[in-house]
Amino acid sequence: MNSTKLSSVDVSVVVIGRNEGQRLERCLRSVGLANWGSSRHELIYVDSRSTDSSVALARASGATALVLDDASPCASKARNLGWKAARGQYVLFLDGDTELHPDFVQRALVTLSEPQLCAAWGHRRESRPQQSLYTKLLDLDWIYPTGRTLYFGGDVLVRRAALEQVDGFDPTLKAGEEPELCARLRAAGWEIEHIDAPMTQHDLAVNSFRAYWLRAYRSGIAYAEVAQRMRLRGDVLWQHESRRDFHHGLLFAASPVLLLAAAWLEPAVAMTLVALALLYLLRTALRCAWKAPGQRVLCAQYAVHAHFQKIPALFGQIKWRQAARQHSEIALVDYKQDTIRTGGISIKALLVRALSPLAWCQRVVGQRLRRVWSLARLQEGIGRRVDPSNVIMGSIELHGTRNIHLGGGALIYPGVYLETQGAGSITLGDGVVLSRGVHIVAFERVVLGQGCMVGEYTSIRDANHKLDATSTRSSGHISAPIDIGANVWIGRGSSVLMGACIGANSVVAANAVLTKPIGAQQIVGGVPAKALRQNALFYNLAV
């Protein structure tokens, strides 16, 4: 670029956008209304394949409109196209959803009179922070300390010579392109100043949880990718923040499961964890009080936001790591679109993917804790040691004298009911399976041999009420023991009544009512149950 061409313009304003509509119109108008003093400026708009009338609107506003003809558009490519077509000694980058403050350019040009400075930026704030709680909170994210900084954002005044020296933005970055550029500028000896002056009003337009989630998800992608590049370059930028957000995101994502597990095992521990979490939020609220002086409720809400947003950011980091391992490209995440897609993935699929680690944690960790807790409750309930090889899937309801004996290797599902009365006992052999809802009541003796399987909602009772014209309930019981041999299979919904012993290797069909003893190796079914045939498996006959 020769000096004659550059001298014709002092500041080139490069606005980038995609389907911004009225926001773009307000942005371009604000550039024309700015206080330019004696500075000469030009206006360039770079469009990233909008489907609305953005290009025509820009040209009608007097801007030079360029179209980024790229199958995978992004901000870095758009900005590169803009500044390389510009003629100014300085380039003012603006996003199409911002409005330029009238006095910012003059303030920034004075600041850049210091030769070591390559860029100056001011305060970006939301133009309509009250449009949603999300925007109100995200507005505080724009507030940074002033002075020398490590990086700038999307709105900034930059020396063109500095851009040329480092060849502008990295076109392979879909997000986080500004901090990455700043790292290369600082490596080349340049410095960056954040001035205490209003710069732009921004229209974030985050009015739904979906948009809020995707915005944080995109920031996670940027954190991961830029941090990795800085790590290879030996730059401190985002190293601590990326690791912190990843670990905090894991903790916050798992916190509901951890809290539920604590509440289940020991309520006092859960209450302590809740108290610590509230103190942690209070600490964050106090630390960010300088961003919203005197607004305690807003600071408390911002504290929740500051930590919650690390969860979608975590999944953004995970997504980038997966893409890096697979050497694939992540498509642009556009949270402002009506129909939002992220790399061909729908919002529903994104949320399913995001919640999958929580589901895994609940399934693996929660299930194991529940089994251990159920085994401990059973052992405490019957007052004797229960072999740890038994798998107790959920709570067992115990009643009466609890004279219950278990072998090893049993599998007992939730909702099982065990009751012993008087001298009655229940004995379960090794490897017994009791499905959900099984009821066993013993006034005398119920024995299940090794390897017996009892289907869902089966009832095994060795006693009946005596009939009494006045009160059957108070008439007492008659009983006869039930002995069930090894390797018996009792189908779902069956009833095994007093004295109905079952020989080894027999099968009781579903919903059968067994009132009499049956021998070994029988298959029975019906109401009342009758022999259907012998169990052919044990006679080497075809079934």
PDB file of C-alpha atoms in Angstrom, residues 213-357:
ATOM      1  CA  TRP A 213     -26.545 -21.002  26.176  1.00  0.00           C
ATOM      2  CA  LEU A 214     -25.138 -20.865  22.630  1.00  0.00           C
ATOM      3  CA  ARG A 215     -23.294 -17.631  23.291  1.00  0.00           C
ATOM      4  CA  ALA A 216     -21.548 -19.164  26.307  1.00  0.00           C
ATOM      5  CA  TYR A 217     -20.987 -22.386  24.338  1.00  0.00           C
ATOM      6  CA  ARG A 218     -19.250 -20.366  21.608  1.00  0.00           C
ATOM      7  CA  SER A 219     -17.056 -18.611  24.173  1.00  0.00           C
ATOM      8  CA  GLY A 220     -15.945 -22.024  25.450  1.00  0.00           C
ATOM      9  CA  ILE A 221     -14.826 -22.961  21.945  1.00  0.00           C
ATOM     10  CA  ALA A 222     -12.881 -19.703  21.714  1.00  0.00           C
ATOM     11  CA  TYR A 223     -11.273 -20.164  25.126  1.00  0.00           C
ATOM     12  CA  ALA A 224     -10.088 -23.670  24.306  1.00  0.00           C
ATOM     13  CA  GLU A 225      -8.690 -22.883  20.866  1.00  0.00           C
ATOM     14  CA  VAL A 226      -7.001 -19.595  21.721  1.00  0.00           C
ATOM     15  CA  ALA A 227      -5.582 -20.972  24.977  1.00  0.00           C
ATOM     16  CA  GLN A 228      -4.049 -23.894  23.091  1.00  0.00           C
ATOM     17  CA  ARG A 229      -2.428 -21.567  20.561  1.00  0.00           C
ATOM     18  CA  MET A 230      -1.131 -19.312  23.306  1.00  0.00           C
ATOM     19  CA  ARG A 231       0.249 -22.337  25.166  1.00  0.00           C
ATOM     20  CA  LEU A 232       2.259 -23.366  22.107  1.00  0.00           C
ATOM     21  CA  ARG A 233       3.436 -19.772  21.720  1.00  0.00           C
ATOM     22  CA  GLY A 234       4.423 -19.423  25.375  1.00  0.00           C
ATOM     23  CA  ASP A 235       1.893 -16.627  25.965  1.00  0.00           C
ATOM     24  CA  VAL A 236       0.030 -16.390  29.294  1.00  0.00           C
ATOM     25  CA  LEU A 237      -3.193 -15.209  27.643  1.00  0.00           C
ATOM     26  CA  TRP A 238      -6.240 -17.278  28.749  1.00  0.00           C
ATOM     27  CA  GLN A 239      -4.108 -20.096  30.181  1.00  0.00           C
ATOM     28  CA  HIS A 240      -5.403 -19.774  33.727  1.00  0.00           C
ATOM     29  CA  GLU A 241      -8.918 -18.790  32.606  1.00  0.00           C
ATOM     30  CA  SER A 242      -9.290 -21.753  30.266  1.00  0.00           C
ATOM     31  CA  ARG A 243      -8.188 -24.303  32.884  1.00  0.00           C
ATOM     32  CA  ARG A 244     -10.305 -22.638  35.575  1.00  0.00           C
ATOM     33  CA  ASP A 245     -13.434 -22.581  33.430  1.00  0.00           C
ATOM     34  CA  PHE A 246     -12.986 -26.209  32.395  1.00  0.00           C
ATOM     35  CA  HIS A 247     -12.604 -27.472  35.956  1.00  0.00           C
ATOM     36  CA  HIS A 248     -15.322 -25.207  37.335  1.00  0.00           C
ATOM     37  CA  GLY A 249     -17.630 -26.270  34.515  1.00  0.00           C
ATOM     38  CA  LEU A 250     -17.111 -29.928  35.421  1.00  0.00           C
ATOM     39  CA  LEU A 251     -17.834 -29.190  39.073  1.00  0.00           C
ATOM     40  CA  PHE A 252     -20.931 -27.090  38.382  1.00  0.00           C
ATOM     41  CA  ALA A 253     -22.301 -29.592  35.855  1.00  0.00           C
ATOM     42  CA  ALA A 254     -21.916 -32.423  38.368  1.00  0.00           C
ATOM     43  CA  SER A 255     -23.126 -30.403  41.376  1.00  0.00           C
ATOM     44  CA  PRO A 256     -26.838 -31.425  41.130  1.00  0.00           C
ATOM     45  CA  VAL A 257     -25.890 -35.100  41.192  1.00  0.00           C
ATOM     46  CA  LEU A 258     -23.400 -34.564  44.014  1.00  0.00           C
ATOM     47  CA  LEU A 259     -25.964 -32.625  46.017  1.00  0.00           C
ATOM     48  CA  LEU A 260     -28.645 -35.271  45.533  1.00  0.00           C
ATOM     49  CA  ALA A 261     -26.206 -37.997  46.534  1.00  0.00           C
ATOM     50  CA  ALA A 262     -25.229 -36.049  49.639  1.00  0.00           C
ATOM     51  CA  ALA A 263     -28.874 -35.422  50.537  1.00  0.00           C
ATOM     52  CA  TRP A 264     -29.594 -39.103  50.156  1.00  0.00           C
ATOM     53  CA  LEU A 265     -26.617 -40.308  52.180  1.00  0.00           C
ATOM     54  CA  GLU A 266     -26.490 -37.573  54.808  1.00  0.00           C
ATOM     55  CA  PRO A 267     -28.793 -34.516  54.752  1.00  0.00           C
ATOM     56  CA  ALA A 268     -26.436 -32.570  57.019  1.00  0.00           C
ATOM     57  CA  VAL A 269     -23.676 -32.862  54.414  1.00  0.00           C
ATOM     58  CA  ALA A 270     -26.054 -31.604  51.711  1.00  0.00           C
ATOM     59  CA  MET A 271     -27.007 -28.610  53.858  1.00  0.00           C
ATOM     60  CA  THR A 272     -23.331 -27.828  54.428  1.00  0.00           C
ATOM     61  CA  LEU A 273     -22.652 -27.971  50.679  1.00  0.00           C
ATOM     62  CA  VAL A 274     -25.575 -25.624  49.990  1.00  0.00           C
ATOM     63  CA  ALA A 275     -24.288 -23.187  52.615  1.00  0.00           C
ATOM     64  CA  LEU A 276     -20.793 -23.252  51.093  1.00  0.00           C
ATOM     65  CA  ALA A 277     -22.247 -22.661  47.616  1.00  0.00           C
ATOM     66  CA  LEU A 278     -24.210 -19.650  48.875  1.00  0.00           C
ATOM     67  CA  LEU A 279     -21.084 -18.237  50.520  1.00  0.00           C
ATOM     68  CA  TYR A 280     -19.200 -18.739  47.250  1.00  0.00           C
ATOM     69  CA  LEU A 281     -21.898 -16.849  45.346  1.00  0.00           C
ATOM     70  CA  LEU A 282     -21.828 -14.070  47.953  1.00  0.00           C
ATOM     71  CA  ARG A 283     -18.060 -13.786  47.521  1.00  0.00           C
ATOM     72  CA  THR A 284     -18.483 -13.462  43.751  1.00  0.00           C
ATOM     73  CA  ALA A 285     -21.256 -10.871  44.161  1.00  0.00           C
ATOM     74  CA  LEU A 286     -19.033  -8.764  46.433  1.00  0.00           C
ATOM     75  CA  ARG A 287     -16.109  -9.022  44.026  1.00  0.00           C
ATOM     76  CA  CYS A 288     -18.164  -7.769  41.073  1.00  0.00           C
ATOM     77  CA  ALA A 289     -19.977  -5.041  43.044  1.00  0.00           C
ATOM     78  CA  TRP A 290     -17.776  -2.426  41.363  1.00  0.00           C
ATOM     79  CA  LYS A 291     -19.514  -3.209  38.077  1.00  0.00           C
ATOM     80  CA  ALA A 292     -22.952  -2.287  39.432  1.00  0.00           C
ATOM     81  CA  PRO A 293     -22.505  -0.095  42.530  1.00  0.00           C
ATOM     82  CA  GLY A 294     -25.476  -0.125  44.882  1.00  0.00           C
ATOM     83  CA  GLN A 295     -27.378  -2.789  42.913  1.00  0.00           C
ATOM     84  CA  ARG A 296     -27.185  -5.757  45.260  1.00  0.00           C
ATOM     85  CA  VAL A 297     -29.840  -7.846  43.539  1.00  0.00           C
ATOM     86  CA  LEU A 298     -28.187  -7.387  40.149  1.00  0.00           C
ATOM     87  CA  CYS A 299     -24.808  -8.301  41.625  1.00  0.00           C
ATOM     88  CA  ALA A 300     -26.299 -11.473  43.121  1.00  0.00           C
ATOM     89  CA  GLN A 301     -27.850 -12.389  39.759  1.00  0.00           C
ATOM     90  CA  TYR A 302     -24.561 -11.672  38.022  1.00  0.00           C
ATOM     91  CA  ALA A 303     -22.749 -13.974  40.446  1.00  0.00           C
ATOM     92  CA  VAL A 304     -25.088 -16.834  39.478  1.00  0.00           C
ATOM     93  CA  HIS A 305     -24.569 -16.027  35.786  1.00  0.00           C
ATOM     94  CA  ALA A 306     -20.780 -15.860  36.186  1.00  0.00           C
ATOM     95  CA  HIS A 307     -20.693 -19.452  37.415  1.00  0.00           C
ATOM     96  CA  PHE A 308     -23.588 -20.985  35.484  1.00  0.00           C
ATOM     97  CA  GLN A 309     -22.225 -19.864  32.108  1.00  0.00           C
ATOM     98  CA  LYS A 310     -19.209 -22.078  32.716  1.00  0.00           C
ATOM     99  CA  ILE A 311     -21.403 -25.128  32.083  1.00  0.00           C
ATOM    100  CA  PRO A 312     -22.190 -24.375  28.393  1.00  0.00           C
ATOM    101  CA  ALA A 313     -18.628 -23.042  28.066  1.00  0.00           C
ATOM    102  CA  LEU A 314     -17.388 -26.425  29.305  1.00  0.00           C
ATOM    103  CA  PHE A 315     -19.244 -28.186  26.507  1.00  0.00           C
ATOM    104  CA  GLY A 316     -17.801 -25.682  24.051  1.00  0.00           C
ATOM    105  CA  GLN A 317     -14.319 -26.613  25.240  1.00  0.00           C
ATOM    106  CA  ILE A 318     -15.163 -30.309  24.968  1.00  0.00           C
ATOM    107  CA  LYS A 319     -16.522 -29.766  21.440  1.00  0.00           C
ATOM    108  CA  TRP A 320     -13.317 -28.024  20.381  1.00  0.00           C
ATOM    109  CA  ARG A 321     -11.164 -30.796  21.836  1.00  0.00           C
ATOM    110  CA  GLN A 322     -13.189 -33.418  19.980  1.00  0.00           C
ATOM    111  CA  ALA A 323     -12.876 -31.456  16.730  1.00  0.00           C
ATOM    112  CA  ALA A 324      -9.131 -31.018  17.284  1.00  0.00           C
ATOM    113  CA  ARG A 325      -8.650 -34.763  17.772  1.00  0.00           C
ATOM    114  CA  GLN A 326     -10.687 -35.517  14.655  1.00  0.00           C
ATOM    115  CA  HIS A 327      -9.023 -32.713  12.654  1.00  0.00           C
ATOM    116  CA  SER A 328     -12.466 -31.344  11.774  1.00  0.00           C
ATOM    117  CA  GLU A 329     -13.757 -27.794  11.543  1.00  0.00           C
ATOM    118  CA  ILE A 330     -16.421 -26.355  13.835  1.00  0.00           C
ATOM    119  CA  ALA A 331     -19.045 -24.382  11.946  1.00  0.00           C
ATOM    120  CA  LEU A 332     -19.970 -20.842  12.959  1.00  0.00           C
ATOM    121  CA  VAL A 333     -22.138 -20.723  16.082  1.00  0.00           C
ATOM    122  CA  ASP A 334     -24.680 -17.976  15.420  1.00  0.00           C
ATOM    123  CA  TYR A 335     -26.791 -17.469  18.519  1.00  0.00           C
ATOM    124  CA  LYS A 336     -28.902 -14.693  16.982  1.00  0.00           C
ATOM    125  CA  GLN A 337     -30.548 -16.737  14.252  1.00  0.00           C
ATOM    126  CA  ASP A 338     -34.221 -17.699  14.556  1.00  0.00           C
ATOM    127  CA  THR A 339     -33.438 -21.288  13.608  1.00  0.00           C
ATOM    128  CA  ILE A 340     -30.163 -21.928  15.306  1.00  0.00           C
ATOM    129  CA  ARG A 341     -27.836 -24.641  14.115  1.00  0.00           C
ATOM    130  CA  THR A 342     -24.312 -25.310  15.278  1.00  0.00           C
ATOM    131  CA  GLY A 343     -22.327 -27.268  12.783  1.00  0.00           C
ATOM    132  CA  GLY A 344     -25.423 -29.103  11.593  1.00  0.00           C
ATOM    133  CA  ILE A 345     -26.470 -29.942  15.151  1.00  0.00           C
ATOM    134  CA  SER A 346     -29.917 -28.839  16.330  1.00  0.00           C
ATOM    135  CA  ILE A 347     -30.475 -27.196  19.687  1.00  0.00           C
ATOM    136  CA  LYS A 348     -32.171 -30.335  20.963  1.00  0.00           C
ATOM    137  CA  ALA A 349     -29.187 -32.443  19.943  1.00  0.00           C
ATOM    138  CA  LEU A 350     -26.841 -29.876  21.482  1.00  0.00           C
ATOM    139  CA  LEU A 351     -28.658 -29.993  24.809  1.00  0.00           C
ATOM    140  CA  VAL A 352     -28.742 -33.794  24.735  1.00  0.00           C
ATOM    141  CA  ARG A 353     -25.007 -33.804  24.152  1.00  0.00           C
ATOM    142  CA  ALA A 354     -24.509 -31.215  26.866  1.00  0.00           C
ATOM    143  CA  LEU A 355     -26.531 -33.176  29.411  1.00  0.00           C
ATOM    144  CA  SER A 356     -25.038 -36.556  28.526  1.00  0.00           C
ATOM    145  CA  PRO A 357     -22.117 -36.208  30.976  1.00  0.00           C
TER     146      PRO A 357
END
